[in-house]
JSON list of C-alpha atoms in Angstrom, two decimals:
[
{"chain": "A", "resi": 30, "resn": "MET", "atom": "CA", "xyz": [13.07, 2.90, -8.83]},
{"chain": "A", "resi": 31, "resn": "ALA", "atom": "CA", "xyz": [14.07, -0.31, -9.78]},
{"chain": "A", "resi": 32, "resn": "ALA", "atom": "CA", "xyz": [14.60, -1.91, -5.98]},
{"chain": "A", "resi": 33, "resn": "ARG", "atom": "CA", "xyz": [11.35, -0.82, -5.08]},
{"chain": "A", "resi": 34, "resn": "THR", "atom": "CA", "xyz": [9.56, -2.72, -8.45]},
{"chain": "A", "resi": 35, "resn": "THR", "atom": "CA", "xyz": [11.19, -5.84, -7.38]},
{"chain": "A", "resi": 36, "resn": "ARG", "atom": "CA", "xyz": [10.63, -5.80, -3.85]},
{"chain": "A", "resi": 37, "resn": "GLN", "atom": "CA", "xyz": [7.03, -4.82, -4.83]},
{"chain": "A", "resi": 38, "resn": "ALA", "atom": "CA", "xyz": [6.75, -8.18, -7.42]},
{"chain": "A", "resi": 39, "resn": "ALA", "atom": "CA", "xyz": [8.06, -9.57, -3.80]},
{"chain": "A", "resi": 40, "resn": "VAL", "atom": "CA", "xyz": [5.76, -8.57, -1.57]},
{"chain": "A", "resi": 41, "resn": "ALA", "atom": "CA", "xyz": [2.43, -7.35, -3.65]},
{"chain": "A", "resi": 42, "resn": "LEU", "atom": "CA", "xyz": [2.13, -10.62, -5.95]},
{"chain": "A", "resi": 43, "resn": "GLY", "atom": "CA", "xyz": [-1.38, -12.26, -5.46]},
{"chain": "A", "resi": 44, "resn": "LEU", "atom": "CA", "xyz": [-2.94, -9.42, -3.79]},
{"chain": "A", "resi": 45, "resn": "PHE", "atom": "CA", "xyz": [-4.31, -6.76, -6.24]},
{"chain": "A", "resi": 46, "resn": "LEU", "atom": "CA", "xyz": [-7.39, -8.48, -5.51]},
{"chain": "A", "resi": 47, "resn": "ALA", "atom": "CA", "xyz": [-11.29, -7.75, -4.93]},
{"chain": "A", "resi": 48, "resn": "ALA", "atom": "CA", "xyz": [-14.03, -9.58, -3.01]},
{"chain": "A", "resi": 49, "resn": "SER", "atom": "CA", "xyz": [-18.13, -8.93, -3.40]},
{"chain": "A", "resi": 50, "resn": "ALA", "atom": "CA", "xyz": [-20.37, -9.89, -1.06]},
{"chain": "A", "resi": 51, "resn": "THR", "atom": "CA", "xyz": [-23.36, -11.96, -3.15]},
{"chain": "A", "resi": 52, "resn": "GLY", "atom": "CA", "xyz": [-25.77, -9.65, -4.79]},
{"chain": "A", "resi": 53, "resn": "SER", "atom": "CA", "xyz": [-26.21, -7.40, -7.76]},
{"chain": "A", "resi": 54, "resn": "PRO", "atom": "CA", "xyz": [-25.00, -4.10, -8.35]},
{"chain": "A", "resi": 55, "resn": "GLY", "atom": "CA", "xyz": [-27.83, -1.48, -6.81]},
{"chain": "A", "resi": 56, "resn": "ALA", "atom": "CA", "xyz": [-28.45, -4.18, -4.10]},
{"chain": "A", "resi": 57, "resn": "ALA", "atom": "CA", "xyz": [-28.04, -1.79, -1.23]},
{"chain": "A", "resi": 58, "resn": "ALA", "atom": "CA", "xyz": [-29.57, 1.28, -0.59]},
{"chain": "A", "resi": 59, "resn": "ALA", "atom": "CA", "xyz": [-28.18, 4.54, 1.54]},
{"chain": "A", "resi": 60, "resn": "THR", "atom": "CA", "xyz": [-30.67, 7.78, 2.85]},
{"chain": "A", "resi": 61, "resn": "ASP", "atom": "CA", "xyz": [-28.07, 9.49, 5.53]},
{"chain": "A", "resi": 62, "resn": "THR", "atom": "CA", "xyz": [-26.49, 12.70, 4.39]},
{"chain": "A", "resi": 63, "resn": "PRO", "atom": "CA", "xyz": [-23.43, 13.52, 3.07]},
{"chain": "A", "resi": 64, "resn": "SER", "atom": "CA", "xyz": [-22.11, 14.76, 6.65]},
{"chain": "A", "resi": 65, "resn": "VAL", "atom": "CA", "xyz": [-23.51, 11.50, 8.32]},
{"chain": "A", "resi": 66, "resn": "ARG", "atom": "CA", "xyz": [-21.57, 9.30, 5.24]},
{"chain": "A", "resi": 67, "resn": "ALA", "atom": "CA", "xyz": [-18.32, 11.35, 5.34]},
{"chain": "A", "resi": 68, "resn": "ALA", "atom": "CA", "xyz": [-18.94, 10.78, 9.47]},
{"chain": "A", "resi": 69, "resn": "GLY", "atom": "CA", "xyz": [-19.25, 7.40, 9.28]},
{"chain": "A", "resi": 70, "resn": "ALA", "atom": "CA", "xyz": [-16.93, 6.63, 6.69]},
{"chain": "A", "resi": 71, "resn": "GLY", "atom": "CA", "xyz": [-13.51, 7.17, 8.46]},
{"chain": "A", "resi": 72, "resn": "ALA", "atom": "CA", "xyz": [-14.94, 5.44, 11.44]},
{"chain": "A", "resi": 73, "resn": "VAL", "atom": "CA", "xyz": [-15.63, 2.11, 9.01]},
{"chain": "A", "resi": 74, "resn": "GLY", "atom": "CA", "xyz": [-12.24, 2.33, 7.15]},
{"chain": "A", "resi": 75, "resn": "ARG", "atom": "CA", "xyz": [-10.36, 2.74, 10.71]},
{"chain": "A", "resi": 76, "resn": "ALA", "atom": "CA", "xyz": [-12.79, -0.40, 11.82]},
{"chain": "A", "resi": 77, "resn": "LEU", "atom": "CA", "xyz": [-11.29, -2.34, 8.85]},
{"chain": "A", "resi": 78, "resn": "VAL", "atom": "CA", "xyz": [-7.38, -1.70, 10.45]},
{"chain": "A", "resi": 79, "resn": "THR", "atom": "CA", "xyz": [-8.44, -2.47, 13.47]},
{"chain": "A", "resi": 80, "resn": "CYS", "atom": "CA", "xyz": [-10.14, -5.96, 12.20]},
{"chain": "A", "resi": 81, "resn": "ALA", "atom": "CA", "xyz": [-6.47, -6.74, 10.35]},
{"chain": "A", "resi": 82, "resn": "ASN", "atom": "CA", "xyz": [-4.46, -5.91, 13.61]},
{"chain": "A", "resi": 83, "resn": "ARG", "atom": "CA", "xyz": [-7.13, -8.05, 15.46]},
{"chain": "A", "resi": 84, "resn": "GLN", "atom": "CA", "xyz": [-6.06, -10.82, 13.54]},
{"chain": "A", "resi": 85, "resn": "ARG", "atom": "CA", "xyz": [-2.15, -9.89, 12.83]},
{"chain": "A", "resi": 86, "resn": "ARG", "atom": "CA", "xyz": [-2.49, -9.99, 17.11]},
{"chain": "A", "resi": 87, "resn": "ALA", "atom": "CA", "xyz": [-4.07, -13.47, 17.12]},
{"chain": "A", "resi": 88, "resn": "ARG", "atom": "CA", "xyz": [-1.26, -14.82, 15.23]},
{"chain": "A", "resi": 89, "resn": "GLY", "atom": "CA", "xyz": [1.93, -12.89, 16.63]},
{"chain": "A", "resi": 90, "resn": "ILE", "atom": "CA", "xyz": [2.15, -11.19, 14.38]},
{"chain": "A", "resi": 91, "resn": "ALA", "atom": "CA", "xyz": [3.32, -7.12, 14.65]},
{"chain": "A", "resi": 92, "resn": "PRO", "atom": "CA", "xyz": [-0.37, -4.58, 14.29]},
{"chain": "A", "resi": 93, "resn": "LEU", "atom": "CA", "xyz": [-0.94, -2.59, 11.05]},
{"chain": "A", "resi": 94, "resn": "ALA", "atom": "CA", "xyz": [0.49, 1.34, 12.20]},
{"chain": "A", "resi": 95, "resn": "ALA", "atom": "CA", "xyz": [-2.53, 3.77, 10.79]},
{"chain": "A", "resi": 96, "resn": "ASP", "atom": "CA", "xyz": [-1.25, 5.58, 7.92]},
{"chain": "A", "resi": 97, "resn": "PRO", "atom": "CA", "xyz": [-3.36, 9.02, 7.18]},
{"chain": "A", "resi": 98, "resn": "LEU", "atom": "CA", "xyz": [-1.85, 8.69, 3.45]},
{"chain": "A", "resi": 99, "resn": "LEU", "atom": "CA", "xyz": [-3.11, 5.68, 2.60]},
{"chain": "A", "resi": 100, "resn": "ALA", "atom": "CA", "xyz": [-6.17, 6.12, 4.53]},
{"chain": "A", "resi": 101, "resn": "ALA", "atom": "CA", "xyz": [-6.78, 8.96, 1.83]},
{"chain": "A", "resi": 102, "resn": "ALA", "atom": "CA", "xyz": [-6.05, 7.04, -0.96]},
{"chain": "A", "resi": 103, "resn": "ALA", "atom": "CA", "xyz": [-8.19, 4.32, 0.27]},
{"chain": "A", "resi": 104, "resn": "ARG", "atom": "CA", "xyz": [-11.03, 7.00, 0.71]},
{"chain": "A", "resi": 105, "resn": "ARG", "atom": "CA", "xyz": [-10.59, 8.72, -2.52]},
{"chain": "A", "resi": 106, "resn": "HIS", "atom": "CA", "xyz": [-10.64, 5.19, -3.80]},
{"chain": "A", "resi": 107, "resn": "ALA", "atom": "CA", "xyz": [-13.43, 4.09, -2.02]},
{"chain": "A", "resi": 108, "resn": "ARG", "atom": "CA", "xyz": [-15.28, 7.09, -3.86]},
{"chain": "A", "resi": 109, "resn": "ALA", "atom": "CA", "xyz": [-14.20, 6.67, -6.67]},
{"chain": "A", "resi": 110, "resn": "MET", "atom": "CA", "xyz": [-15.90, 3.28, -7.59]},
{"chain": "A", "resi": 111, "resn": "LEU", "atom": "CA", "xyz": [-18.77, 4.68, -5.86]},
{"chain": "A", "resi": 112, "resn": "ARG", "atom": "CA", "xyz": [-19.31, 7.21, -8.91]},
{"chain": "A", "resi": 113, "resn": "GLN", "atom": "CA", "xyz": [-17.72, 5.80, -11.29]},
{"chain": "A", "resi": 114, "resn": "GLY", "atom": "CA", "xyz": [-19.29, 2.66, -11.48]},
{"chain": "A", "resi": 115, "resn": "PHE", "atom": "CA", "xyz": [-16.68, 0.27, -10.93]},
{"chain": "A", "resi": 116, "resn": "PHE", "atom": "CA", "xyz": [-14.97, -1.95, -8.92]},
{"chain": "A", "resi": 117, "resn": "SER", "atom": "CA", "xyz": [-11.04, -2.49, -10.08]},
{"chain": "A", "resi": 118, "resn": "HIS", "atom": "CA", "xyz": [-7.69, -1.83, -8.14]},
{"chain": "A", "resi": 119, "resn": "ASP", "atom": "CA", "xyz": [-7.56, 0.01, -11.08]},
{"chain": "A", "resi": 120, "resn": "ASP", "atom": "CA", "xyz": [-8.95, 3.17, -12.22]},
{"chain": "A", "resi": 121, "resn": "PRO", "atom": "CA", "xyz": [-10.53, 4.80, -15.13]},
{"chain": "A", "resi": 122, "resn": "GLN", "atom": "CA", "xyz": [-6.88, 6.64, -15.68]},
{"chain": "A", "resi": 123, "resn": "GLY", "atom": "CA", "xyz": [-5.64, 3.40, -15.70]},
{"chain": "A", "resi": 124, "resn": "ARG", "atom": "CA", "xyz": [-3.46, 3.83, -12.56]},
{"chain": "A", "resi": 125, "resn": "ASP", "atom": "CA", "xyz": [-3.21, 0.99, -9.46]},
{"chain": "A", "resi": 126, "resn": "PRO", "atom": "CA", "xyz": [-2.53, 0.89, -5.83]},
{"chain": "A", "resi": 127, "resn": "GLN", "atom": "CA", "xyz": [1.17, 2.19, -6.14]},
{"chain": "A", "resi": 128, "resn": "GLU", "atom": "CA", "xyz": [0.54, 4.90, -8.81]},
{"chain": "A", "resi": 129, "resn": "ARG", "atom": "CA", "xyz": [-2.60, 6.02, -6.97]},
{"chain": "A", "resi": 130, "resn": "VAL", "atom": "CA", "xyz": [-1.19, 6.21, -3.82]},
{"chain": "A", "resi": 131, "resn": "ASP", "atom": "CA", "xyz": [2.72, 8.01, -5.41]},
{"chain": "A", "resi": 132, "resn": "ALA", "atom": "CA", "xyz": [0.12, 10.39, -6.63]},
{"chain": "A", "resi": 133, "resn": "PHE", "atom": "CA", "xyz": [-0.95, 11.88, -3.11]},
{"chain": "A", "resi": 134, "resn": "ASP", "atom": "CA", "xyz": [3.28, 11.69, -2.45]},
{"chain": "A", "resi": 135, "resn": "PRO", "atom": "CA", "xyz": [6.02, 10.34, -5.12]},
{"chain": "A", "resi": 136, "resn": "ALA", "atom": "CA", "xyz": [8.29, 9.91, -2.40]},
{"chain": "A", "resi": 137, "resn": "ASN", "atom": "CA", "xyz": [6.34, 8.23, 0.06]},
{"chain": "A", "resi": 138, "resn": "GLY", "atom": "CA", "xyz": [8.91, 4.99, 0.68]},
{"chain": "A", "resi": 139, "resn": "LEU", "atom": "CA", "xyz": [6.38, 2.51, 0.41]},
{"chain": "A", "resi": 140, "resn": "ILE", "atom": "CA", "xyz": [5.76, -0.54, -1.82]},
{"chain": "A", "resi": 141, "resn": "VAL", "atom": "CA", "xyz": [1.45, -0.76, -1.34]},
{"chain": "A", "resi": 142, "resn": "GLY", "atom": "CA", "xyz": [-1.36, -3.47, -1.29]},
{"chain": "A", "resi": 143, "resn": "GLU", "atom": "CA", "xyz": [-4.68, -3.56, -1.72]},
{"chain": "A", "resi": 144, "resn": "ASN", "atom": "CA", "xyz": [-7.53, -5.23, -0.74]},
{"chain": "A", "resi": 145, "resn": "ILE", "atom": "CA", "xyz": [-11.20, -4.08, -1.53]},
{"chain": "A", "resi": 146, "resn": "ALA", "atom": "CA", "xyz": [-14.54, -5.12, -0.95]},
{"chain": "A", "resi": 147, "resn": "ALA", "atom": "CA", "xyz": [-18.29, -4.06, -1.89]},
{"chain": "A", "resi": 148, "resn": "GLY", "atom": "CA", "xyz": [-21.47, -4.82, -0.95]},
{"chain": "A", "resi": 149, "resn": "TYR", "atom": "CA", "xyz": [-21.40, -5.93, 2.49]},
{"chain": "A", "resi": 150, "resn": "LYS", "atom": "CA", "xyz": [-23.16, -4.33, 5.26]},
{"chain": "A", "resi": 151, "resn": "ASN", "atom": "CA", "xyz": [-20.19, -3.49, 7.68]},
{"chain": "A", "resi": 152, "resn": "ALA", "atom": "CA", "xyz": [-16.14, -3.91, 8.35]},
{"chain": "A", "resi": 153, "resn": "SER", "atom": "CA", "xyz": [-16.63, -7.09, 10.32]},
{"chain": "A", "resi": 154, "resn": "ALA", "atom": "CA", "xyz": [-18.30, -8.47, 7.75]},
{"chain": "A", "resi": 155, "resn": "THR", "atom": "CA", "xyz": [-16.31, -7.00, 5.07]},
{"chain": "A", "resi": 156, "resn": "CYS", "atom": "CA", "xyz": [-12.54, -7.97, 7.15]},
{"chain": "A", "resi": 157, "resn": "ARG", "atom": "CA", "xyz": [-14.30, -11.84, 7.46]},
{"chain": "A", "resi": 158, "resn": "GLY", "atom": "CA", "xyz": [-14.94, -11.87, 3.26]},
{"chain": "A", "resi": 159, "resn": "TRP", "atom": "CA", "xyz": [-11.24, -10.81, 2.80]},
{"chain": "A", "resi": 160, "resn": "MET", "atom": "CA", "xyz": [-9.63, -14.09, 5.73]},
{"chain": "A", "resi": 161, "resn": "ASN", "atom": "CA", "xyz": [-11.89, -16.82, 3.70]},
{"chain": "A", "resi": 162, "resn": "SER", "atom": "CA", "xyz": [-10.43, -15.61, 1.18]},
{"chain": "A", "resi": 163, "resn": "THR", "atom": "CA", "xyz": [-6.50, -16.77, 0.62]},
{"chain": "A", "resi": 164, "resn": "GLY", "atom": "CA", "xyz": [-4.91, -13.36, -1.72]},
{"chain": "A", "resi": 165, "resn": "HIS", "atom": "CA", "xyz": [-6.40, -11.69, 0.92]},
{"chain": "A", "resi": 166, "resn": "ARG", "atom": "CA", "xyz": [-6.58, -13.35, 4.34]},
{"chain": "A", "resi": 167, "resn": "ARG", "atom": "CA", "xyz": [-1.96, -13.28, 3.10]},
{"chain": "A", "resi": 168, "resn": "ALA", "atom": "CA", "xyz": [-1.84, -9.34, 2.51]},
{"chain": "A", "resi": 169, "resn": "ILE", "atom": "CA", "xyz": [-4.01, -9.31, 6.08]},
{"chain": "A", "resi": 170, "resn": "LEU", "atom": "CA", "xyz": [-1.44, -11.03, 7.66]},
{"chain": "A", "resi": 171, "resn": "ASN", "atom": "CA", "xyz": [1.77, -10.34, 5.63]},
{"chain": "A", "resi": 172, "resn": "PRO", "atom": "CA", "xyz": [4.47, -8.92, 8.11]},
{"chain": "A", "resi": 173, "resn": "ASP", "atom": "CA", "xyz": [6.15, -7.02, 5.47]},
{"chain": "A", "resi": 174, "resn": "TYR", "atom": "CA", "xyz": [3.69, -4.78, 5.28]},
{"chain": "A", "resi": 175, "resn": "GLU", "atom": "CA", "xyz": [3.96, -2.16, 8.28]},
{"chain": "A", "resi": 176, "resn": "VAL", "atom": "CA", "xyz": [1.24, 0.54, 7.93]},
{"chain": "A", "resi": 177, "resn": "ALA", "atom": "CA", "xyz": [-2.68, 0.12, 6.30]},
{"chain": "A", "resi": 178, "resn": "GLY", "atom": "CA", "xyz": [-5.33, 2.91, 5.73]},
{"chain": "A", "resi": 179, "resn": "GLY", "atom": "CA", "xyz": [-9.02, 2.01, 5.24]},
{"chain": "A", "resi": 180, "resn": "GLY", "atom": "CA", "xyz": [-11.77, 3.46, 3.49]},
{"chain": "A", "resi": 181, "resn": "TYR", "atom": "CA", "xyz": [-15.32, 3.29, 2.52]},
{"chain": "A", "resi": 182, "resn": "ALA", "atom": "CA", "xyz": [-17.60, 5.27, 0.89]},
{"chain": "A", "resi": 183, "resn": "ARG", "atom": "CA", "xyz": [-22.05, 4.04, 0.33]},
{"chain": "A", "resi": 184, "resn": "GLY", "atom": "CA", "xyz": [-24.16, 5.50, -1.87]},
{"chain": "A", "resi": 185, "resn": "ARG", "atom": "CA", "xyz": [-27.39, 4.58, -4.15]},
{"chain": "A", "resi": 186, "resn": "ARG", "atom": "CA", "xyz": [-25.12, 3.00, -7.23]},
{"chain": "A", "resi": 187, "resn": "GLY", "atom": "CA", "xyz": [-23.74, 0.02, -7.88]},
{"chain": "A", "resi": 188, "resn": "TYR", "atom": "CA", "xyz": [-22.56, -2.90, -5.19]},
{"chain": "A", "resi": 189, "resn": "GLY", "atom": "CA", "xyz": [-24.06, 0.58, -2.83]},
{"chain": "A", "resi": 190, "resn": "ARG", "atom": "CA", "xyz": [-21.36, 0.12, -0.54]},
{"chain": "A", "resi": 191, "resn": "TYR", "atom": "CA", "xyz": [-17.54, 0.55, -1.37]},
{"chain": "A", "resi": 192, "resn": "TYR", "atom": "CA", "xyz": [-14.57, -0.67, 1.03]},
{"chain": "A", "resi": 193, "resn": "VAL", "atom": "CA", "xyz": [-10.40, -0.01, 0.17]},
{"chain": "A", "resi": 194, "resn": "LEU", "atom": "CA", "xyz": [-7.60, -1.32, 2.50]},
{"chain": "A", "resi": 195, "resn": "GLU", "atom": "CA", "xyz": [-4.17, -0.09, 1.81]},
{"chain": "A", "resi": 196, "resn": "PHE", "atom": "CA", "xyz": [-1.41, -1.71, 2.79]},
{"chain": "A", "resi": 197, "resn": "GLY", "atom": "CA", "xyz": [2.28, -0.01, 3.38]},
{"chain": "A", "resi": 198, "resn": "ALA", "atom": "CA", "xyz": [5.88, -1.86, 3.11]},
{"chain": "A", "resi": 199, "resn": "PRO", "atom": "CA", "xyz": [8.76, 0.25, 3.93]},
{"chain": "A", "resi": 200, "resn": "VAL", "atom": "CA", "xyz": [11.27, 0.12, 1.05]},
{"chain": "A", "resi": 201, "resn": "GLU", "atom": "CA", "xyz": [14.30, -1.15, 1.69]},
{"chain": "A", "resi": 202, "resn": "PRO", "atom": "CA", "xyz": [17.29, 1.52, 1.41]},
{"chain": "A", "resi": 203, "resn": "PRO", "atom": "CA", "xyz": [19.83, 0.95, -2.05]},
{"chain": "A", "resi": 204, "resn": "GLU", "atom": "CA", "xyz": [22.74, -1.19, -0.54]},
{"chain": "A", "resi": 205, "resn": "ALA", "atom": "CA", "xyz": [26.52, 0.42, 0.49]},
{"chain": "A", "resi": 206, "resn": "PRO", "atom": "CA", "xyz": [28.64, 0.32, -1.87]},
{"chain": "A", "resi": 207, "resn": "GLN", "atom": "CA", "xyz": [31.72, -1.31, -0.53]},
{"chain": "A", "resi": 208, "resn": "PRO", "atom": "CA", "xyz": [34.79, 0.67, 0.28]},
{"chain": "A", "resi": 209, "resn": "THR", "atom": "CA", "xyz": [37.63, -0.23, -2.53]},
{"chain": "A", "resi": 210, "resn": "GLU", "atom": "CA", "xyz": [41.75, -0.16, -2.07]},
{"chain": "A", "resi": 211, "resn": "PRO", "atom": "CA", "xyz": [42.93, 3.09, -3.48]},
{"chain": "A", "resi": 212, "resn": "PRO", "atom": "CA", "xyz": [45.29, 3.18, -5.74]},
{"chain": "A", "resi": 213, "resn": "GLU", "atom": "CA", "xyz": [48.87, 2.85, -5.77]},
{"chain": "A", "resi": 214, "resn": "GLY", "atom": "CA", "xyz": [51.27, 5.62, -6.94]},
{"chain": "A", "resi": 215, "resn": "PRO", "atom": "CA", "xyz": [54.11, 5.10, -9.58]},
{"chain": "A", "resi": 216, "resn": "GLU", "atom": "CA", "xyz": [56.96, 3.65, -8.05]},
{"chain": "A", "resi": 217, "resn": "ASP", "atom": "CA", "xyz": [60.83, 4.25, -7.81]},
{"chain": "A", "resi": 218, "resn": "PRO", "atom": "CA", "xyz": [62.62, 2.94, -9.99]},
{"chain": "A", "resi": 219, "resn": "GLY", "atom": "CA", "xyz": [65.63, 2.92, -7.61]},
{"chain": "A", "resi": 220, "resn": "GLY", "atom": "CA", "xyz": [63.33, 0.57, -5.85]},
{"chain": "A", "resi": 221, "resn": "ASP", "atom": "CA", "xyz": [62.79, 1.63, -2.11]},
{"chain": "A", "resi": 222, "resn": "GLY", "atom": "CA", "xyz": [59.08, 2.31, -3.11]},
{"chain": "A", "resi": 223, "resn": "LEU", "atom": "CA", "xyz": [59.19, 6.43, -2.95]},
{"chain": "A", "resi": 224, "resn": "ALA", "atom": "CA", "xyz": [58.29, 8.16, -5.71]},
{"chain": "A", "resi": 225, "resn": "GLU", "atom": "CA", "xyz": [60.62, 11.63, -6.86]},
{"chain": "A", "resi": 226, "resn": "PRO", "atom": "CA", "xyz": [58.09, 15.14, -6.02]},
{"chain": "A", "resi": 227, "resn": "GLU", "atom": "CA", "xyz": [56.81, 16.52, -8.85]},
{"chain": "A", "resi": 228, "resn": "GLU", "atom": "CA", "xyz": [58.59, 19.98, -9.72]},
{"chain": "A", "resi": 229, "resn": "VAL", "atom": "CA", "xyz": [55.91, 22.71, -10.77]},
{"chain": "A", "resi": 230, "resn": "ALA", "atom": "CA", "xyz": [56.93, 25.98, -11.92]},
{"chain": "A", "resi": 231, "resn": "ARG", "atom": "CA", "xyz": [55.03, 29.18, -11.99]}
]
């Protein structure tokens, strides 16, 4: 856990940032049915990853692979912000992005970063907002991140539309221990370097 925490600080420093569109909570309302919203939410989440990859490819950075675990965590956090009326990387239970992803799978092997946004009219506008913000842009273009998952929720509360993009960097395996020389046996007092065999009686 110590190795994971140390590298997490290096990878995710300054990336837990939030962006909101101009306007007050309640500015965007939705009239879609729950089934329509659920289908649309998945498409919007995937669009966030697609947009991030477009920005990365344009700069010669390897694209992010879609990760279902991160997508599930992103969807849950987007819905939580909408339903519980908050806008933060930490949920009301005090869990940060890493802890929320770990709640799905403690052995996921990822160091997690996150971008969130609210109030933007669609995924493209959200992505543009992130790219115009130094911290969010750094997260999108971070070559250490290899996987990502997007989440989206829409409703009548708060800012109306909430977007979450989770990033994952693989945890570096611990270094293998270096081989050591075997201990030397007792020397023969006679000087030939060989020890007399022990006598054993049963």
